């Protein structure tokens, strides 16, 4: 029996009393992935990205491990909710236009001390001030650096279009703007290198593209390490008491941690290890989050149909954004139908051994987005479900 077949047998036994659709997290795999991330971080703390987890119970579990510290959130409403729930170190990783949220933040000393917001434009400061509604609390501010690699004099750009702050002078100037404005305090710098941390460099069947990606990433790492160090020095000249410099992502933990100027790593997807991480040479993890769909039809030889399953991931549309049939091994989509909203036909010889009601296990393309489809995660240890915990959605929270 292969390791994957053994996992399937475990998951089927653990959830035999539960009807699909359902989602699970294998806690042994989750913990092993967390330990591997800590090993790669080399002693630097990891701030866990909540959008990659979207479950308070699992955020609490990973933050209980020595080496994980703080949350990187994705909306202001989520940040305030987490702060009110007892989390006390939350970095909002994206700018916000939530007026009601800023009124709450600036009117409550507990929230203001727990949440740091992201800034890359003076207009965002004016927006916050206009939203204060009498709130006088000082807002903790993090400045975001554009990490993209620019070649040929800027005519070629590789990386996400995020912050407009690129050069050390631009980031230092923004720090001065914040420092001169009452009610704000610069406490950190964030630089997320998505083109390094979030792009697979070993895509099966595409050796030339994979080699090109590795070459790009090596070039980008060298350029960013030098520029990030210059940015930190320039900002510290303005803000000597800078508290943190955040960088990285699951795919670049060990590379970013090696930079002296970086004080903490931001990562989270590596806890679940979705399918997009199957194409990395920098690390390998154990799939920890899966979902099961029930077989509801047997249309013919070598074909079964499962209920639902059409859960595409965000990003540029493509086959790599679809969930992948994982267990039993050997199933594939019908190219004329793909993953359907209500039903999904699956092809392959393993279909002939599946009965009505049997579970087919899938892996999502991304991590936390799976939790927008399920209100609970069944936590599996060995051959048992030891707990069932709500996702954000299960707690009635849909932040985006």
mmCIF file of C-alpha atoms in Angstrom:
data_model
loop_
_atom_site.group_PDB
_atom_site.id
_atom_site.type_symbol
_atom_site.label_atom_id
_atom_site.label_comp_id
_atom_site.label_asym_id
_atom_site.label_seq_id
_atom_site.Cartn_x
_atom_site.Cartn_y
_atom_site.Cartn_z
ATOM 1 C CA UNK A 1 0.000 0.000 0.000
ATOM 2 C CA UNK A 2 1.388 3.409 -0.963
ATOM 3 C CA UNK A 3 1.596 6.233 1.562
ATOM 4 C CA UNK A 4 -1.229 8.026 -0.217
ATOM 5 C CA UNK A 5 -3.391 4.907 -0.189
ATOM 6 C CA UNK A 6 -2.729 4.551 3.536
ATOM 7 C CA UNK A 7 -3.777 8.170 4.066
ATOM 8 C CA UNK A 8 -6.973 7.554 2.133
ATOM 9 C CA UNK A 9 -7.780 4.535 4.294
ATOM 10 C CA UNK A 10 -7.158 6.610 7.440
ATOM 11 C CA UNK A 11 -9.310 9.499 6.288
ATOM 12 C CA UNK A 12 -12.127 7.204 5.194
ATOM 13 C CA UNK A 13 -12.116 5.423 8.561
ATOM 14 C CA UNK A 14 -11.888 8.667 10.526
ATOM 15 C CA UNK A 15 -14.861 10.190 8.702
ATOM 16 C CA UNK A 16 -16.939 7.072 8.171
ATOM 17 C CA UNK A 17 -19.640 8.518 10.431
ATOM 18 C CA UNK A 18 -19.755 11.805 8.498
ATOM 19 C CA UNK A 19 -21.469 12.531 5.214
ATOM 20 C CA UNK A 20 -19.584 14.416 2.516
ATOM 21 C CA UNK A 21 -19.095 17.154 1.409
ATOM 22 C CA UNK A 22 -16.716 17.843 4.279
ATOM 23 C CA UNK A 23 -13.254 19.246 4.931
ATOM 24 C CA UNK A 24 -10.501 17.933 7.173
ATOM 25 C CA UNK A 25 -7.142 19.007 8.512
ATOM 26 C CA UNK A 26 -4.654 16.245 9.304
ATOM 27 C CA UNK A 27 -3.111 17.560 12.524
ATOM 28 C CA UNK A 28 0.028 15.431 12.282
ATOM 29 C CA UNK A 29 0.735 16.882 8.836
ATOM 30 C CA UNK A 30 -0.205 20.399 9.991
ATOM 31 C CA UNK A 31 2.216 20.227 12.926
ATOM 32 C CA UNK A 32 4.991 18.699 10.814
ATOM 33 C CA UNK A 33 4.605 21.510 8.273
ATOM 34 C CA UNK A 34 4.765 24.105 11.044
ATOM 35 C CA UNK A 35 7.937 22.533 12.427
ATOM 36 C CA UNK A 36 9.522 22.527 8.971
ATOM 37 C CA UNK A 37 8.722 26.228 8.535
ATOM 38 C CA UNK A 38 10.351 26.966 11.889
ATOM 39 C CA UNK A 39 13.435 24.991 10.899
ATOM 40 C CA UNK A 40 13.744 26.960 7.679
ATOM 41 C CA UNK A 41 13.247 30.256 9.525
ATOM 42 C CA UNK A 42 16.442 29.589 11.477
ATOM 43 C CA UNK A 43 15.304 31.163 14.717
ATOM 44 C CA UNK A 44 13.485 34.182 13.325
ATOM 45 C CA UNK A 45 9.826 34.392 14.374
ATOM 46 C CA UNK A 46 7.095 33.582 11.870
ATOM 47 C CA UNK A 47 4.022 35.789 11.711
ATOM 48 C CA UNK A 48 1.214 33.514 10.532
ATOM 49 C CA UNK A 49 -0.890 34.702 7.572
ATOM 50 C CA UNK A 50 -4.498 34.334 8.670
ATOM 51 C CA UNK A 51 -5.921 34.300 5.130
ATOM 52 C CA UNK A 52 -4.082 31.022 4.626
ATOM 53 C CA UNK A 53 -5.724 29.454 7.698
ATOM 54 C CA UNK A 54 -9.133 31.158 8.281
ATOM 55 C CA UNK A 55 -9.859 29.173 11.416
ATOM 56 C CA UNK A 56 -9.360 30.636 14.879
ATOM 57 C CA UNK A 57 -8.743 27.268 16.533
ATOM 58 C CA UNK A 58 -5.892 26.482 14.154
ATOM 59 C CA UNK A 59 -4.455 29.984 14.472
ATOM 60 C CA UNK A 60 -4.367 29.414 18.234
ATOM 61 C CA UNK A 61 -2.752 26.000 17.729
ATOM 62 C CA UNK A 62 0.110 27.243 15.586
ATOM 63 C CA UNK A 63 0.687 30.374 17.685
ATOM 64 C CA UNK A 64 1.099 28.144 20.734
ATOM 65 C CA UNK A 65 4.296 26.812 19.134
ATOM 66 C CA UNK A 66 7.522 28.527 20.120
ATOM 67 C CA UNK A 67 8.722 30.426 17.064
ATOM 68 C CA UNK A 68 5.357 31.610 15.750
ATOM 69 C CA UNK A 69 4.432 35.126 16.883
ATOM 70 C CA UNK A 70 1.664 37.409 15.691
ATOM 71 C CA UNK A 71 -0.877 37.356 12.893
ATOM 72 C CA UNK A 72 -0.782 38.854 9.423
ATOM 73 C CA UNK A 73 -4.437 39.623 8.639
ATOM 74 C CA UNK A 74 -6.174 40.480 5.374
ATOM 75 C CA UNK A 75 -8.978 42.938 6.214
ATOM 76 C CA UNK A 76 -9.506 45.554 8.891
ATOM 77 C CA UNK A 77 -12.793 43.989 9.986
ATOM 78 C CA UNK A 78 -11.006 40.662 10.478
ATOM 79 C CA UNK A 79 -8.211 42.405 12.395
ATOM 80 C CA UNK A 80 -10.644 44.029 14.816
ATOM 81 C CA UNK A 81 -12.537 40.776 15.304
ATOM 82 C CA UNK A 82 -9.325 38.888 16.060
ATOM 83 C CA UNK A 83 -8.197 41.610 18.463
ATOM 84 C CA UNK A 84 -11.510 41.469 20.298
ATOM 85 C CA UNK A 85 -11.073 37.670 20.435
ATOM 86 C CA UNK A 86 -7.824 37.989 22.369
ATOM 87 C CA UNK A 87 -5.103 38.092 19.692
ATOM 88 C CA UNK A 88 -2.828 41.003 20.535
ATOM 89 C CA UNK A 89 -0.307 41.389 17.688
ATOM 90 C CA UNK A 90 -2.024 41.782 14.330
ATOM 91 C CA UNK A 91 -0.460 43.231 11.205
ATOM 92 C CA UNK A 92 -3.019 44.157 8.564
ATOM 93 C CA UNK A 93 -1.150 43.261 5.377
ATOM 94 C CA UNK A 94 -3.258 45.326 2.964
ATOM 95 C CA UNK A 95 -4.490 48.931 2.929
ATOM 96 C CA UNK A 96 -8.126 49.389 3.896
ATOM 97 C CA UNK A 97 -10.997 51.721 2.984
ATOM 98 C CA UNK A 98 -13.202 50.598 5.892
ATOM 99 C CA UNK A 99 -14.458 53.849 7.464
ATOM 100 C CA UNK A 100 -16.434 52.160 10.219
ATOM 101 C CA UNK A 101 -13.461 49.975 11.032
ATOM 102 C CA UNK A 102 -11.094 52.919 11.352
ATOM 103 C CA UNK A 103 -13.591 54.691 13.609
ATOM 104 C CA UNK A 104 -13.560 51.606 15.853
ATOM 105 C CA UNK A 105 -9.782 51.316 15.771
ATOM 106 C CA UNK A 106 -9.097 54.927 16.656
ATOM 107 C CA UNK A 107 -11.721 54.988 19.391
ATOM 108 C CA UNK A 108 -10.520 51.974 21.370
ATOM 109 C CA UNK A 109 -7.088 51.870 23.053
ATOM 110 C CA UNK A 110 -7.038 48.059 23.172
ATOM 111 C CA UNK A 111 -7.673 47.756 19.436
ATOM 112 C CA UNK A 112 -5.238 50.539 18.581
ATOM 113 C CA UNK A 113 -2.442 48.834 20.508
ATOM 114 C CA UNK A 114 -3.152 45.399 18.981
ATOM 115 C CA UNK A 115 -3.545 46.277 15.283
ATOM 116 C CA UNK A 116 -0.989 47.746 12.879
ATOM 117 C CA UNK A 117 -2.314 49.012 9.530
ATOM 118 C CA UNK A 118 -0.627 49.095 6.120
ATOM 119 C CA UNK A 119 0.213 52.384 4.406
ATOM 120 C CA UNK A 120 1.914 53.257 1.116
ATOM 121 C CA UNK A 121 0.271 56.588 0.199
ATOM 122 C CA UNK A 122 -0.405 59.855 2.096
ATOM 123 C CA UNK A 123 -4.020 59.676 0.891
ATOM 124 C CA UNK A 124 -4.525 56.655 3.120
ATOM 125 C CA UNK A 125 -3.573 58.733 6.154
ATOM 126 C CA UNK A 126 -6.110 61.392 5.195
ATOM 127 C CA UNK A 127 -8.738 58.675 4.732
ATOM 128 C CA UNK A 128 -8.112 57.347 8.244
ATOM 129 C CA UNK A 129 -8.266 60.821 9.770
ATOM 130 C CA UNK A 130 -11.554 61.540 7.985
ATOM 131 C CA UNK A 131 -12.955 58.262 9.363
ATOM 132 C CA UNK A 132 -11.916 58.805 12.993
ATOM 133 C CA UNK A 133 -15.320 60.131 14.100
ATOM 134 C CA UNK A 134 -13.756 61.579 17.235
ATOM 135 C CA UNK A 135 -11.310 58.720 17.805
ATOM 136 C CA UNK A 136 -8.001 59.998 19.176
ATOM 137 C CA UNK A 137 -5.927 56.826 19.494
ATOM 138 C CA UNK A 138 -2.542 56.753 17.762
ATOM 139 C CA UNK A 139 -2.602 54.451 14.721
ATOM 140 C CA UNK A 140 0.284 52.025 14.370
ATOM 141 C CA UNK A 141 1.543 52.105 10.773
ATOM 142 C CA UNK A 142 3.557 49.683 8.641
ATOM 143 C CA UNK A 143 5.065 50.837 5.339
ATOM 144 C CA UNK A 144 4.952 48.427 2.409
ATOM 145 C CA UNK A 145 7.859 48.137 -0.008
ATOM 146 C CA UNK A 146 7.324 47.134 -3.637
ATOM 147 C CA UNK A 147 9.501 44.039 -4.021
ATOM 148 C CA UNK A 148 9.129 43.558 -7.774
ATOM 149 C CA UNK A 149 12.158 42.975 -9.949
ATOM 150 C CA UNK A 150 12.597 45.663 -12.608
ATOM 151 C CA UNK A 151 14.797 44.989 -15.614
ATOM 152 C CA UNK A 152 15.849 46.908 -18.717
ATOM 153 C CA UNK A 153 15.450 50.264 -17.040
ATOM 154 C CA UNK A 154 12.018 49.402 -15.677
ATOM 155 C CA UNK A 155 10.562 48.301 -19.021
ATOM 156 C CA UNK A 156 10.236 44.736 -17.689
ATOM 157 C CA UNK A 157 8.588 44.125 -14.317
ATOM 158 C CA UNK A 158 8.344 40.793 -12.486
ATOM 159 C CA UNK A 159 6.182 40.694 -9.364
ATOM 160 C CA UNK A 160 2.836 41.734 -7.974
ATOM 161 C CA UNK A 161 1.562 45.278 -8.440
ATOM 162 C CA UNK A 162 1.276 46.320 -4.827
ATOM 163 C CA UNK A 163 2.941 49.317 -3.203
ATOM 164 C CA UNK A 164 4.126 52.383 -5.187
ATOM 165 C CA UNK A 165 7.085 52.667 -2.778
ATOM 166 C CA UNK A 166 10.123 51.156 -4.491
ATOM 167 C CA UNK A 167 13.319 53.024 -3.661
ATOM 168 C CA UNK A 168 14.883 53.634 -0.241
ATOM 169 C CA UNK A 169 14.268 57.364 -0.694
ATOM 170 C CA UNK A 170 10.565 56.850 -1.444
ATOM 171 C CA UNK A 171 10.017 54.694 1.646
ATOM 172 C CA UNK A 172 11.983 57.093 3.873
ATOM 173 C CA UNK A 173 9.975 60.034 2.519
ATOM 174 C CA UNK A 174 6.757 58.192 3.371
ATOM 175 C CA UNK A 175 8.090 57.578 6.880
ATOM 176 C CA UNK A 176 8.693 61.336 7.242
ATOM 177 C CA UNK A 177 5.146 62.077 6.081
ATOM 178 C CA UNK A 178 3.754 59.749 8.746
ATOM 179 C CA UNK A 179 6.094 61.079 11.431
ATOM 180 C CA UNK A 180 4.956 64.657 10.786
ATOM 181 C CA UNK A 181 1.258 63.768 10.990
ATOM 182 C CA UNK A 182 -0.231 63.694 14.507
ATOM 183 C CA UNK A 183 -2.044 60.504 15.447
ATOM 184 C CA UNK A 184 0.206 58.070 13.547
ATOM 185 C CA UNK A 185 3.372 56.143 14.352
ATOM 186 C CA UNK A 186 5.581 54.112 11.990
ATOM 187 C CA UNK A 187 6.403 50.794 13.655
ATOM 188 C CA UNK A 188 7.296 48.464 10.800
ATOM 189 C CA UNK A 189 8.174 47.722 7.191
ATOM 190 C CA UNK A 190 6.694 44.880 5.148
ATOM 191 C CA UNK A 191 8.032 43.512 1.869
ATOM 192 C CA UNK A 192 6.272 40.453 0.419
ATOM 193 C CA UNK A 193 8.234 38.889 -2.424
ATOM 194 C CA UNK A 194 5.391 36.969 -4.060
ATOM 195 C CA UNK A 195 7.325 36.333 -7.273
ATOM 196 C CA UNK A 196 9.860 34.420 -5.178
ATOM 197 C CA UNK A 197 7.714 32.920 -2.424
ATOM 198 C CA UNK A 198 4.580 32.220 -4.438
ATOM 199 C CA UNK A 199 5.716 30.887 -7.824
ATOM 200 C CA UNK A 200 6.631 27.230 -8.335
ATOM 201 C CA UNK A 201 10.030 26.595 -9.876
ATOM 202 C CA UNK A 202 9.723 22.902 -10.762
ATOM 203 C CA UNK A 203 6.628 22.512 -12.926
ATOM 204 C CA UNK A 204 6.263 18.969 -14.265
ATOM 205 C CA UNK A 205 6.652 18.750 -18.031
ATOM 206 C CA UNK A 206 7.946 22.329 -18.348
ATOM 207 C CA UNK A 207 11.710 22.149 -17.752
ATOM 208 C CA UNK A 208 12.591 25.309 -19.682
ATOM 209 C CA UNK A 209 9.989 27.412 -17.891
ATOM 210 C CA UNK A 210 11.065 25.977 -14.530
ATOM 211 C CA UNK A 211 14.694 26.819 -15.254
ATOM 212 C CA UNK A 212 13.712 30.358 -16.260
ATOM 213 C CA UNK A 213 11.729 30.780 -13.033
ATOM 214 C CA UNK A 214 14.689 29.621 -10.939
ATOM 215 C CA UNK A 215 16.979 32.047 -12.741
ATOM 216 C CA UNK A 216 14.501 34.904 -12.240
ATOM 217 C CA UNK A 217 14.091 34.077 -8.559
ATOM 218 C CA UNK A 218 17.832 33.942 -7.920
ATOM 219 C CA UNK A 219 18.246 37.337 -9.598
ATOM 220 C CA UNK A 220 15.272 38.772 -7.688
ATOM 221 C CA UNK A 221 16.569 37.504 -4.327
ATOM 222 C CA UNK A 222 19.929 39.188 -4.811
ATOM 223 C CA UNK A 223 18.401 42.478 -5.949
ATOM 224 C CA UNK A 224 15.806 42.566 -3.192
ATOM 225 C CA UNK A 225 18.212 41.640 -0.401
ATOM 226 C CA UNK A 226 20.418 44.599 -1.284
ATOM 227 C CA UNK A 227 17.544 47.048 -1.772
ATOM 228 C CA UNK A 228 15.642 45.919 1.328
ATOM 229 C CA UNK A 229 18.729 46.493 3.457
ATOM 230 C CA UNK A 230 19.088 50.008 2.046
ATOM 231 C CA UNK A 231 15.396 50.706 2.689
ATOM 232 C CA UNK A 232 15.632 49.596 6.308
ATOM 233 C CA UNK A 233 18.689 51.756 6.912
ATOM 234 C CA UNK A 234 16.966 54.767 5.319
ATOM 235 C CA UNK A 235 13.801 54.326 7.398
ATOM 236 C CA UNK A 236 15.694 53.737 10.639
ATOM 237 C CA UNK A 237 17.375 57.101 10.076
ATOM 238 C CA UNK A 238 13.871 58.594 10.298
ATOM 239 C CA UNK A 239 12.360 56.122 12.800
ATOM 240 C CA UNK A 240 15.123 54.802 15.074
ATOM 241 C CA UNK A 241 12.605 52.796 17.120
ATOM 242 C CA UNK A 242 11.321 50.687 14.214
ATOM 243 C CA UNK A 243 9.867 47.540 15.775
ATOM 244 C CA UNK A 244 9.896 45.017 12.934
ATOM 245 C CA UNK A 245 10.827 44.298 9.322
ATOM 246 C CA UNK A 246 8.569 41.615 7.838
ATOM 247 C CA UNK A 247 9.368 39.680 4.693
ATOM 248 C CA UNK A 248 9.057 36.358 2.969
ATOM 249 C CA UNK A 249 6.376 33.789 2.340
ATOM 250 C CA UNK A 250 6.125 30.006 2.565
ATOM 251 C CA UNK A 251 8.213 29.459 -0.561
ATOM 252 C CA UNK A 252 11.080 31.731 0.518
ATOM 253 C CA UNK A 253 11.288 31.328 4.301
ATOM 254 C CA UNK A 254 14.921 30.261 4.488
ATOM 255 C CA UNK A 255 16.132 32.786 1.902
ATOM 256 C CA UNK A 256 14.405 35.769 3.517
ATOM 257 C CA UNK A 257 15.406 34.701 7.017
ATOM 258 C CA UNK A 258 19.046 34.850 5.920
ATOM 259 C CA UNK A 259 18.817 38.644 5.428
ATOM 260 C CA UNK A 260 20.144 40.443 8.490
ATOM 261 C CA UNK A 261 17.701 43.345 8.179
ATOM 262 C CA UNK A 262 14.613 41.105 8.296
ATOM 263 C CA UNK A 263 13.334 40.552 11.844
ATOM 264 C CA UNK A 264 10.345 38.277 11.129
ATOM 265 C CA UNK A 265 8.909 36.082 8.383
ATOM 266 C CA UNK A 266 5.326 36.168 7.140
ATOM 267 C CA UNK A 267 3.961 32.765 6.068
ATOM 268 C CA UNK A 268 0.891 30.589 6.383
ATOM 269 C CA UNK A 269 0.023 28.530 3.303
ATOM 270 C CA UNK A 270 2.749 26.030 4.155
ATOM 271 C CA UNK A 271 0.674 24.843 7.103
ATOM 272 C CA UNK A 272 -1.983 23.363 4.790
ATOM 273 C CA UNK A 273 0.291 22.725 1.741
ATOM 274 C CA UNK A 274 -2.220 23.209 -1.089
ATOM 275 C CA UNK A 275 -1.514 21.875 -4.581
ATOM 276 C CA UNK A 276 0.298 25.003 -5.792
ATOM 277 C CA UNK A 277 3.193 24.004 -3.527
ATOM 278 C CA UNK A 278 3.773 20.773 -5.414
ATOM 279 C CA UNK A 279 6.117 22.600 -7.796
ATOM 280 C CA UNK A 280 8.776 23.988 -5.452
ATOM 281 C CA UNK A 281 12.403 22.978 -5.014
ATOM 282 C CA UNK A 282 12.887 25.127 -1.897
ATOM 283 C CA UNK A 283 10.820 22.856 0.366
ATOM 284 C CA UNK A 284 8.360 19.979 0.445
ATOM 285 C CA UNK A 285 5.483 19.582 2.855
ATOM 286 C CA UNK A 286 2.679 17.175 3.674
ATOM 287 C CA UNK A 287 -0.826 17.951 2.379
ATOM 288 C CA UNK A 288 -2.759 18.733 5.549
ATOM 289 C CA UNK A 289 -6.059 20.265 4.357
ATOM 290 C CA UNK A 290 -8.353 18.243 2.114
ATOM 291 C CA UNK A 291 -12.007 18.137 1.218
ATOM 292 C CA UNK A 292 -14.194 15.175 0.278
ATOM 293 C CA UNK A 293 -17.051 14.998 -2.200
ATOM 294 C CA UNK A 294 -19.429 12.015 -2.327
ATOM 295 C CA UNK A 295 -19.911 9.757 -5.334
ATOM 296 C CA UNK A 296 -23.521 10.193 -6.462
ATOM 297 C CA UNK A 297 -23.501 8.642 -9.959
ATOM 298 C CA UNK A 298 -21.740 5.918 -11.958
ATOM 299 C CA UNK A 299 -22.378 6.922 -15.589
ATOM 300 C CA UNK A 300 -20.297 4.129 -17.116
ATOM 301 C CA UNK A 301 -17.059 2.207 -17.078
ATOM 302 C CA UNK A 302 -14.198 4.300 -15.760
ATOM 303 C CA UNK A 303 -16.459 7.198 -14.727
ATOM 304 C CA UNK A 304 -17.989 8.418 -11.468
ATOM 305 C CA UNK A 305 -19.743 11.674 -10.701
ATOM 306 C CA UNK A 306 -19.273 13.457 -7.385
ATOM 307 C CA UNK A 307 -21.434 16.168 -5.907
ATOM 308 C CA UNK A 308 -20.035 19.676 -6.427
ATOM 309 C CA UNK A 309 -16.324 20.410 -6.224
ATOM 310 C CA UNK A 310 -16.038 23.445 -8.499
ATOM 311 C CA UNK A 311 -13.970 25.541 -6.107
ATOM 312 C CA UNK A 312 -11.490 27.506 -8.249
ATOM 313 C CA UNK A 313 -8.776 29.537 -6.543
ATOM 314 C CA UNK A 314 -8.100 33.231 -7.036
ATOM 315 C CA UNK A 315 -5.491 34.517 -9.472
ATOM 316 C CA UNK A 316 -5.085 34.337 -13.227
ATOM 317 C CA UNK A 317 -7.535 31.712 -14.508
ATOM 318 C CA UNK A 318 -5.989 28.413 -15.521
ATOM 319 C CA UNK A 319 -5.980 24.687 -14.813
ATOM 320 C CA UNK A 320 -3.581 25.218 -11.929
ATOM 321 C CA UNK A 321 -6.336 27.132 -10.102
ATOM 322 C CA UNK A 322 -8.618 24.101 -9.915
ATOM 323 C CA UNK A 323 -8.730 21.639 -7.028
ATOM 324 C CA UNK A 324 -7.039 18.357 -7.867
ATOM 325 C CA UNK A 325 -8.594 14.918 -7.293
ATOM 326 C CA UNK A 326 -6.124 13.398 -4.844
ATOM 327 C CA UNK A 327 -7.477 10.174 -3.347
ATOM 328 C CA UNK A 328 -7.914 7.569 -4.667
ATOM 329 C CA UNK A 329 -4.909 8.112 -6.918
ATOM 330 C CA UNK A 330 -5.455 8.123 -10.666
ATOM 331 C CA UNK A 331 -8.676 10.109 -11.063
ATOM 332 C CA UNK A 332 -8.833 13.088 -13.426
ATOM 333 C CA UNK A 333 -11.350 15.620 -14.703
ATOM 334 C CA UNK A 334 -13.325 15.195 -17.913
ATOM 335 C CA UNK A 335 -11.697 17.920 -20.067
ATOM 336 C CA UNK A 336 -15.104 18.859 -21.490
ATOM 337 C CA UNK A 337 -16.633 19.505 -18.058
ATOM 338 C CA UNK A 338 -13.877 20.201 -15.520
ATOM 339 C CA UNK A 339 -14.896 20.865 -11.923
ATOM 340 C CA UNK A 340 -18.611 21.621 -11.731
ATOM 341 C CA UNK A 341 -20.619 23.739 -9.341
ATOM 342 C CA UNK A 342 -23.151 20.967 -8.668
ATOM 343 C CA UNK A 343 -21.595 17.847 -10.139
ATOM 344 C CA UNK A 344 -18.147 16.798 -11.319
ATOM 345 C CA UNK A 345 -17.478 13.704 -13.451
ATOM 346 C CA UNK A 346 -14.151 12.006 -12.795
ATOM 347 C CA UNK A 347 -12.400 9.632 -15.143
ATOM 348 C CA UNK A 348 -9.912 6.841 -14.547
ATOM 349 C CA UNK A 349 -9.749 3.162 -13.642
ATOM 350 C CA UNK A 350 -10.104 3.829 -9.868
ATOM 351 C CA UNK A 351 -13.661 4.969 -10.622
ATOM 352 C CA UNK A 352 -14.721 1.358 -11.130
ATOM 353 C CA UNK A 353 -13.955 0.559 -7.485
ATOM 354 C CA UNK A 354 -15.995 3.446 -6.089
ATOM 355 C CA UNK A 355 -19.559 2.958 -4.846
ATOM 356 C CA UNK A 356 -22.390 5.421 -4.364
ATOM 357 C CA UNK A 357 -21.628 7.375 -1.177
ATOM 358 C CA UNK A 358 -17.879 6.759 -1.243
ATOM 359 C CA UNK A 359 -15.658 9.788 -0.712
ATOM 360 C CA UNK A 360 -13.253 11.254 -3.238
ATOM 361 C CA UNK A 361 -10.631 13.450 -1.592
ATOM 362 C CA UNK A 362 -9.434 16.683 -3.218
ATOM 363 C CA UNK A 363 -6.738 19.255 -2.542
ATOM 364 C CA UNK A 364 -7.515 22.916 -3.117
ATOM 365 C CA UNK A 365 -5.164 24.967 -5.290
ATOM 366 C CA UNK A 366 -4.636 27.505 -2.501
ATOM 367 C CA UNK A 367 -4.759 27.282 1.278
ATOM 368 C CA UNK A 368 -7.312 29.297 3.229
ATOM 369 C CA UNK A 369 -9.726 29.774 0.338
ATOM 370 C CA UNK A 370 -10.957 26.243 0.997
ATOM 371 C CA UNK A 371 -12.480 27.546 4.233
ATOM 372 C CA UNK A 372 -14.827 29.840 2.319
ATOM 373 C CA UNK A 373 -16.573 26.668 1.083
ATOM 374 C CA UNK A 374 -17.002 24.894 4.438
ATOM 375 C CA UNK A 375 -18.296 26.028 7.822
ATOM 376 C CA UNK A 376 -16.276 23.458 9.780
ATOM 377 C CA UNK A 377 -12.980 21.612 9.688
ATOM 378 C CA UNK A 378 -12.806 18.086 11.103
ATOM 379 C CA UNK A 379 -9.430 17.636 12.791
ATOM 380 C CA UNK A 380 -7.978 14.187 12.168
ATOM 381 C CA UNK A 381 -5.380 12.507 14.348
ATOM 382 C CA UNK A 382 -4.446 9.024 13.251
ATOM 383 C CA UNK A 383 -7.686 7.287 12.345
ATOM 384 C CA UNK A 384 -10.031 9.492 14.364
ATOM 385 C CA UNK A 385 -11.675 12.882 14.203
ATOM 386 C CA UNK A 386 -10.652 14.361 17.532
ATOM 387 C CA UNK A 387 -12.397 17.722 17.166
ATOM 388 C CA UNK A 388 -14.571 19.723 14.811
ATOM 389 C CA UNK A 389 -13.884 23.454 14.732
ATOM 390 C CA UNK A 390 -15.555 26.315 12.848
ATOM 391 C CA UNK A 391 -13.947 28.148 9.992
ATOM 392 C CA UNK A 392 -14.362 31.908 9.725
ATOM 393 C CA UNK A 393 -17.444 31.168 7.630
ATOM 394 C CA UNK A 394 -18.745 28.816 10.319
ATOM 395 C CA UNK A 395 -18.545 31.703 12.787
ATOM 396 C CA UNK A 396 -20.582 33.864 10.436
ATOM 397 C CA UNK A 397 -17.554 35.858 9.264
ATOM 398 C CA UNK A 398 -17.012 36.397 5.547
ATOM 399 C CA UNK A 399 -14.530 39.218 5.288
ATOM 400 C CA UNK A 400 -14.041 39.229 1.512
#
